[in-house]
Short mmCIF file of C-alpha atoms in Angstrom, two decimals:
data_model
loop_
_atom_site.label_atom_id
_atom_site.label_comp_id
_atom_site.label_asym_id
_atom_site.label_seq_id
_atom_site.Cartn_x
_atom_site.Cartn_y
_atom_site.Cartn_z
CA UNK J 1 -8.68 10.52 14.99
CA UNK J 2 -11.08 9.66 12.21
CA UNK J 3 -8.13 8.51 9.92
CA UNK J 4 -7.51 9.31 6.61
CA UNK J 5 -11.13 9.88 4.64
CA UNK J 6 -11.43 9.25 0.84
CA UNK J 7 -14.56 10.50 -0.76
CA UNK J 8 -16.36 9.24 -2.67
CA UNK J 9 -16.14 5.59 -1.97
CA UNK J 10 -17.47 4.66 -5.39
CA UNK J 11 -17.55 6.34 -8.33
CA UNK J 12 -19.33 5.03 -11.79
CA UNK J 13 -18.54 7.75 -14.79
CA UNK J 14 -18.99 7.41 -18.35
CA UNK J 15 -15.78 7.21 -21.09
CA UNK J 16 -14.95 11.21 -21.59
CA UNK J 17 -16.13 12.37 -18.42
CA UNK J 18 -14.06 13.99 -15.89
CA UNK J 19 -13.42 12.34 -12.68
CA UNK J 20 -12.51 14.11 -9.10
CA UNK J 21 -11.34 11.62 -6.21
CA UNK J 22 -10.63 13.67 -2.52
CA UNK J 23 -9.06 12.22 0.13
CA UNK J 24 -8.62 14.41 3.38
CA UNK J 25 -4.95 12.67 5.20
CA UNK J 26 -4.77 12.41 8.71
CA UNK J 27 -3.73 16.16 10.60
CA UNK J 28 -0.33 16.91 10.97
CA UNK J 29 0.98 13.89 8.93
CA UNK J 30 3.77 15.52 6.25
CA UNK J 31 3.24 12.93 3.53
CA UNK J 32 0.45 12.10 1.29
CA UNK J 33 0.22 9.26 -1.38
CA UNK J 34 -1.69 7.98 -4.17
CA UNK J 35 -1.52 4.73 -5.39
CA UNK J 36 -3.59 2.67 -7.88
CA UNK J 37 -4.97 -1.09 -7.53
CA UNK J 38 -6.02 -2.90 -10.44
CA UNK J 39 -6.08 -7.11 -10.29
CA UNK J 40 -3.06 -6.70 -13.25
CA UNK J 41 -0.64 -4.13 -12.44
CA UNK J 42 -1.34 -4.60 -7.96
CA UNK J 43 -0.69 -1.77 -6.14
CA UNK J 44 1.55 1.32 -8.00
CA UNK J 45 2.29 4.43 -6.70
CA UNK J 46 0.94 7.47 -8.68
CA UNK J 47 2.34 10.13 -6.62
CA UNK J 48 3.13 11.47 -3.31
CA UNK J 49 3.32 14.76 -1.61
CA UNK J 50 6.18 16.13 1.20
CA UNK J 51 4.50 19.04 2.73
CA UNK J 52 1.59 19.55 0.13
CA UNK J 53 4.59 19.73 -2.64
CA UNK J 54 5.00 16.70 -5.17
CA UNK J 55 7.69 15.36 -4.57
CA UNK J 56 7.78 11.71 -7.11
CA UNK J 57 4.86 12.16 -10.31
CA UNK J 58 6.63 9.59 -12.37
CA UNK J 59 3.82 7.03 -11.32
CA UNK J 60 1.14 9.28 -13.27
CA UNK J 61 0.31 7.27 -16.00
CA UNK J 62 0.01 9.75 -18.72
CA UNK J 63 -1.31 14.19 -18.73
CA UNK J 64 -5.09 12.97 -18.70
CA UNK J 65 -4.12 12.09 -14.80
CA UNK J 66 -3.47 15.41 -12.53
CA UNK J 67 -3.16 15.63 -8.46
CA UNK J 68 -2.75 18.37 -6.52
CA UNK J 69 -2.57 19.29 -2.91
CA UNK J 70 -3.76 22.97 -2.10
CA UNK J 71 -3.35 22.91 1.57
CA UNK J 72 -2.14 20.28 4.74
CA UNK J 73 -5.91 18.76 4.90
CA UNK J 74 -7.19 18.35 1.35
CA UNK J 75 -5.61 16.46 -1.76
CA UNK J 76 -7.57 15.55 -5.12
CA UNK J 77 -6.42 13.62 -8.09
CA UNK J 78 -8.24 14.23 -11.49
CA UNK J 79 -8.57 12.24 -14.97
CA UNK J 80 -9.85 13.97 -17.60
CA UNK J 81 -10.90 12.39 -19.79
CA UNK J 82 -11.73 9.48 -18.16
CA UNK J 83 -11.10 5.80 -20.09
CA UNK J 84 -12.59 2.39 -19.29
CA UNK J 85 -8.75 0.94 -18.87
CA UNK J 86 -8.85 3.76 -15.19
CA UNK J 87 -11.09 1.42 -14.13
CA UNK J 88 -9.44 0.61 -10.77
CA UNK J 89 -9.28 1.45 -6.64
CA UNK J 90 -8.07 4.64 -5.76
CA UNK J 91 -6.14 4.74 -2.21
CA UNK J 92 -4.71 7.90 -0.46
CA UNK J 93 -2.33 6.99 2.41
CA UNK J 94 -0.53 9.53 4.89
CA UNK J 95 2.64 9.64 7.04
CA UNK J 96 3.76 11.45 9.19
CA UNK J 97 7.58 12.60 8.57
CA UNK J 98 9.36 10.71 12.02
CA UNK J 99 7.57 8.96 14.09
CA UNK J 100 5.04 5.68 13.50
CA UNK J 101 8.25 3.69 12.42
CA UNK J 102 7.79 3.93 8.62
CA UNK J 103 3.83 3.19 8.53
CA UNK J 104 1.26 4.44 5.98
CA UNK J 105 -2.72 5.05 7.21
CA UNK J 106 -4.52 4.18 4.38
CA UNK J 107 -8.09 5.32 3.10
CA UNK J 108 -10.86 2.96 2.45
CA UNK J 109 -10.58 3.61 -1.45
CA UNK J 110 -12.37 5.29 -4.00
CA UNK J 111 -13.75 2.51 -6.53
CA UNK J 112 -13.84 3.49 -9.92
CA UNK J 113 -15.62 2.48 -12.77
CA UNK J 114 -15.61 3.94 -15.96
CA UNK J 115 -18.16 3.06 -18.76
CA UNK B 1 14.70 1.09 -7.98
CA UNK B 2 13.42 -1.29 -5.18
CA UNK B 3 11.16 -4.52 -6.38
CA UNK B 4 9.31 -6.61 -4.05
CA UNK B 5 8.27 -10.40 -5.19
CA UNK B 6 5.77 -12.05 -3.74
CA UNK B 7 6.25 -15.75 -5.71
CA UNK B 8 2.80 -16.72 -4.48
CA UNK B 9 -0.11 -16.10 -5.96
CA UNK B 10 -2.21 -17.64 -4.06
CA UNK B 11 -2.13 -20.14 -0.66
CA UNK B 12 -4.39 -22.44 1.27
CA UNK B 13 -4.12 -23.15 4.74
CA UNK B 14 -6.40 -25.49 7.21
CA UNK B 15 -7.94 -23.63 9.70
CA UNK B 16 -5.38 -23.47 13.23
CA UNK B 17 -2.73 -24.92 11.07
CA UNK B 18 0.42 -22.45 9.94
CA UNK B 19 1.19 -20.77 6.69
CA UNK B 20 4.31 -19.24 5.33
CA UNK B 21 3.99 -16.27 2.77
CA UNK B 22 7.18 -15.34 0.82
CA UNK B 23 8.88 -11.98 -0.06
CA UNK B 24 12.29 -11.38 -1.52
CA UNK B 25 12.92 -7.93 -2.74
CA UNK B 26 16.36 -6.19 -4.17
CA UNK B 27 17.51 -2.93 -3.32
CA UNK B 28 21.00 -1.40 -2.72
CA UNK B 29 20.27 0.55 0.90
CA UNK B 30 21.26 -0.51 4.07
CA UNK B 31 18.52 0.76 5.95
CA UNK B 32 14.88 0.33 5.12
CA UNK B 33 11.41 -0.89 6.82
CA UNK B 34 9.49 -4.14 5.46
CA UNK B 35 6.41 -4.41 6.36
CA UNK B 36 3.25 -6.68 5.75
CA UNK B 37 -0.29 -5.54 4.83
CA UNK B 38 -3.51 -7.57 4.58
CA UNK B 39 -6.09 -6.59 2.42
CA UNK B 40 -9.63 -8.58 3.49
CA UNK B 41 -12.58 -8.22 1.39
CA UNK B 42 -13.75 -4.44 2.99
CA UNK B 43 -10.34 -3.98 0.30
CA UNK B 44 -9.15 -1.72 4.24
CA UNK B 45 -5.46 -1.76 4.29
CA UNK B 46 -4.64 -3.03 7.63
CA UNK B 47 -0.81 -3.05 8.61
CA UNK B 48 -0.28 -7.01 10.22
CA UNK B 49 3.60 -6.62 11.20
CA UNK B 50 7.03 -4.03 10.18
CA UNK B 51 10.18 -5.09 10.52
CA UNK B 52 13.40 -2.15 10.32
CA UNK B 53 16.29 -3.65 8.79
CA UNK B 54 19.08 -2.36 11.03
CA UNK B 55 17.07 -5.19 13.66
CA UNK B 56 18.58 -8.41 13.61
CA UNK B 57 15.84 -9.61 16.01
CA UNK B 58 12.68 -10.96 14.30
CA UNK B 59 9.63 -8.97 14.13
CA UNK B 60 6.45 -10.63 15.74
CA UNK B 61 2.79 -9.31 16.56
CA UNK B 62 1.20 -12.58 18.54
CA UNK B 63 0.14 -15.46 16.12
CA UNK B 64 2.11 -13.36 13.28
CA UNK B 65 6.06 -13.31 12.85
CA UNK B 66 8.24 -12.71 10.27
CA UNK B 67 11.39 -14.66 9.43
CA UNK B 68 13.52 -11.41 7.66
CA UNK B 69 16.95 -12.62 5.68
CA UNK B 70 18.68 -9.66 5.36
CA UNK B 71 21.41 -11.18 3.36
CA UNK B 72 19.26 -12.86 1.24
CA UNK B 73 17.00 -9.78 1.09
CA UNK B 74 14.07 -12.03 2.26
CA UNK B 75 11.08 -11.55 4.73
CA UNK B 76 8.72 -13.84 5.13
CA UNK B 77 5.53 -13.72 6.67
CA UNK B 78 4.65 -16.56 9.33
CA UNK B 79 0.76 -16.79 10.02
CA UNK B 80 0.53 -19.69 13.52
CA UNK B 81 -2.94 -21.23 14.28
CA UNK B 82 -4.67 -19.60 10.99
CA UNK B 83 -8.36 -18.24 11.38
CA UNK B 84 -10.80 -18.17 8.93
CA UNK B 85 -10.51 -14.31 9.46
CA UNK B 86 -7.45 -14.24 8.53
CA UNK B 87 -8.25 -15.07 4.61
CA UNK B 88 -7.02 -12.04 2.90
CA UNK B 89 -5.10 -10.35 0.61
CA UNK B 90 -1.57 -10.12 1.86
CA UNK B 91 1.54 -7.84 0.47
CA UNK B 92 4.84 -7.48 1.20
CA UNK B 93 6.47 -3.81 0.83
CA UNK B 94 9.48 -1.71 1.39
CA UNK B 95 10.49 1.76 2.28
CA UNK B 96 13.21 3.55 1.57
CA UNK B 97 14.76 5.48 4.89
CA UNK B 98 16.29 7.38 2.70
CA UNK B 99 15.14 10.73 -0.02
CA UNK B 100 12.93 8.65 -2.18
CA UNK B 101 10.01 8.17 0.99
CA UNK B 102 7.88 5.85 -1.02
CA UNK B 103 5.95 2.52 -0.28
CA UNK B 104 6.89 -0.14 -2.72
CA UNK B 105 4.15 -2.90 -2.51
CA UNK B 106 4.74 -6.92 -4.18
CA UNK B 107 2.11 -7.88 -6.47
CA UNK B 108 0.04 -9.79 -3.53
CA UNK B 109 -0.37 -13.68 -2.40
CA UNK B 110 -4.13 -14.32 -2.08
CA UNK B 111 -4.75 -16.58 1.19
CA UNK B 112 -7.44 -18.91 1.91
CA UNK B 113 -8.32 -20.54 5.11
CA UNK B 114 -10.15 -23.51 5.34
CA UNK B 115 -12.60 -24.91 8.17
#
């Protein structure tokens, strides 16, 4: 299993731009999550997905942050417009619904830096 | 909502020595997982040790063990004969069993290991 894949693993934009993160979750897992790390705020959750629906947004931090999750395999959470204070690392995590006792599989983190 | 406090910021430990990491977090559930993360430099979440709360019996995972105060809603990490790779970022975090499926993570306790 090649684990949950975030892409890309760094990102440097400019203030205004739009910004795309992807993160592919490990097959058959039923949950996906987003969270944000920043050295202030730690680790907060941005949103998570039950079977490609959303289930909690209230972690989005304001409308210029969007996520979505078309299908089982592929998620992507957008800013537009982007703003130096997104600066941050981007993790997806999966789950699957029962079994692995609770765990998340984290991605390796999309590093963003915004001009 | 659940909180998670790590009171540490950061630790320092003597390399083969043993180090203590604290967590404490409040909720109102019965039933719930605690688990432990590291973090090393790669920023890779790695999952160290879980504990499920309905287990009185203390979690361990060889030279890591956890001492969890259910009571006292308190689950500490215990780190025996430290390695220098084991200097890391290290956070404590719940999850509910329950409708609201989310990781809850503390802010982090920054460990260093010295040779």
């Amino acid at each position: 299993d090649a684990g949950v894949i975030q892409s890309p693993r760094h990102e440097v934009t400019e203030m205004g731009q739009e910004v795309t993160l992807r993160c592919k979750p490990i097959s058959g897992h039923d949950y996906l999550f987003w969270y944000r790390q920043t050295m202030m705020r730690g680790l907060e959750l941005l949103i998570y997905f039950n079977n490609n629906v959303p289930i909690d947004d209230s972690g989005m931090p304001e409308d210029r942050f969007s996520a979505k999750m078309p299908n089982a395999s592929f998620s992507t959470l957008k800013i537009q417009p982007s703003e130096p204070r997104d600066s941050a690392v981007y993790f997806c995590a999966s789950s699957p619904q029962y079994s692995a006792r609770g765990k998340l599989f984290f991605g390796s983190g999309t590093q963003l830096s915004v001009l | 909502a659940q909180t998670v406090t790590q009171s540490q910021p950061e630790m320092s430990v003597q390399e083969a020595e043993t180090v203590t990491l604290s967590c404490t977090y409040d909720t109102s559930e019965s039933d719930y997982y605690l688990f432990w993360y590291k973090q090393p430099p790669s920023r890779q979440m790695i999952l160290v040790i879980r504990q499920e709360a309905y287990k009185q019996q203390n979690a361990t995972e060889n030279r890591f063990s956890v001492n969890f105060q259910k009571a006292a809603k308190s689950f500490s990490l215990k780190i025996s004969d430290s390695q220098l790779g084991d200097a890391a970022m290290y956070f404590c975090a719940y999850r509910s069993l329950g409708s609201n499926y989310k990781l809850t993570f503390g802010k982090g306790t920054l460990l260093t290991v010295n040779p």
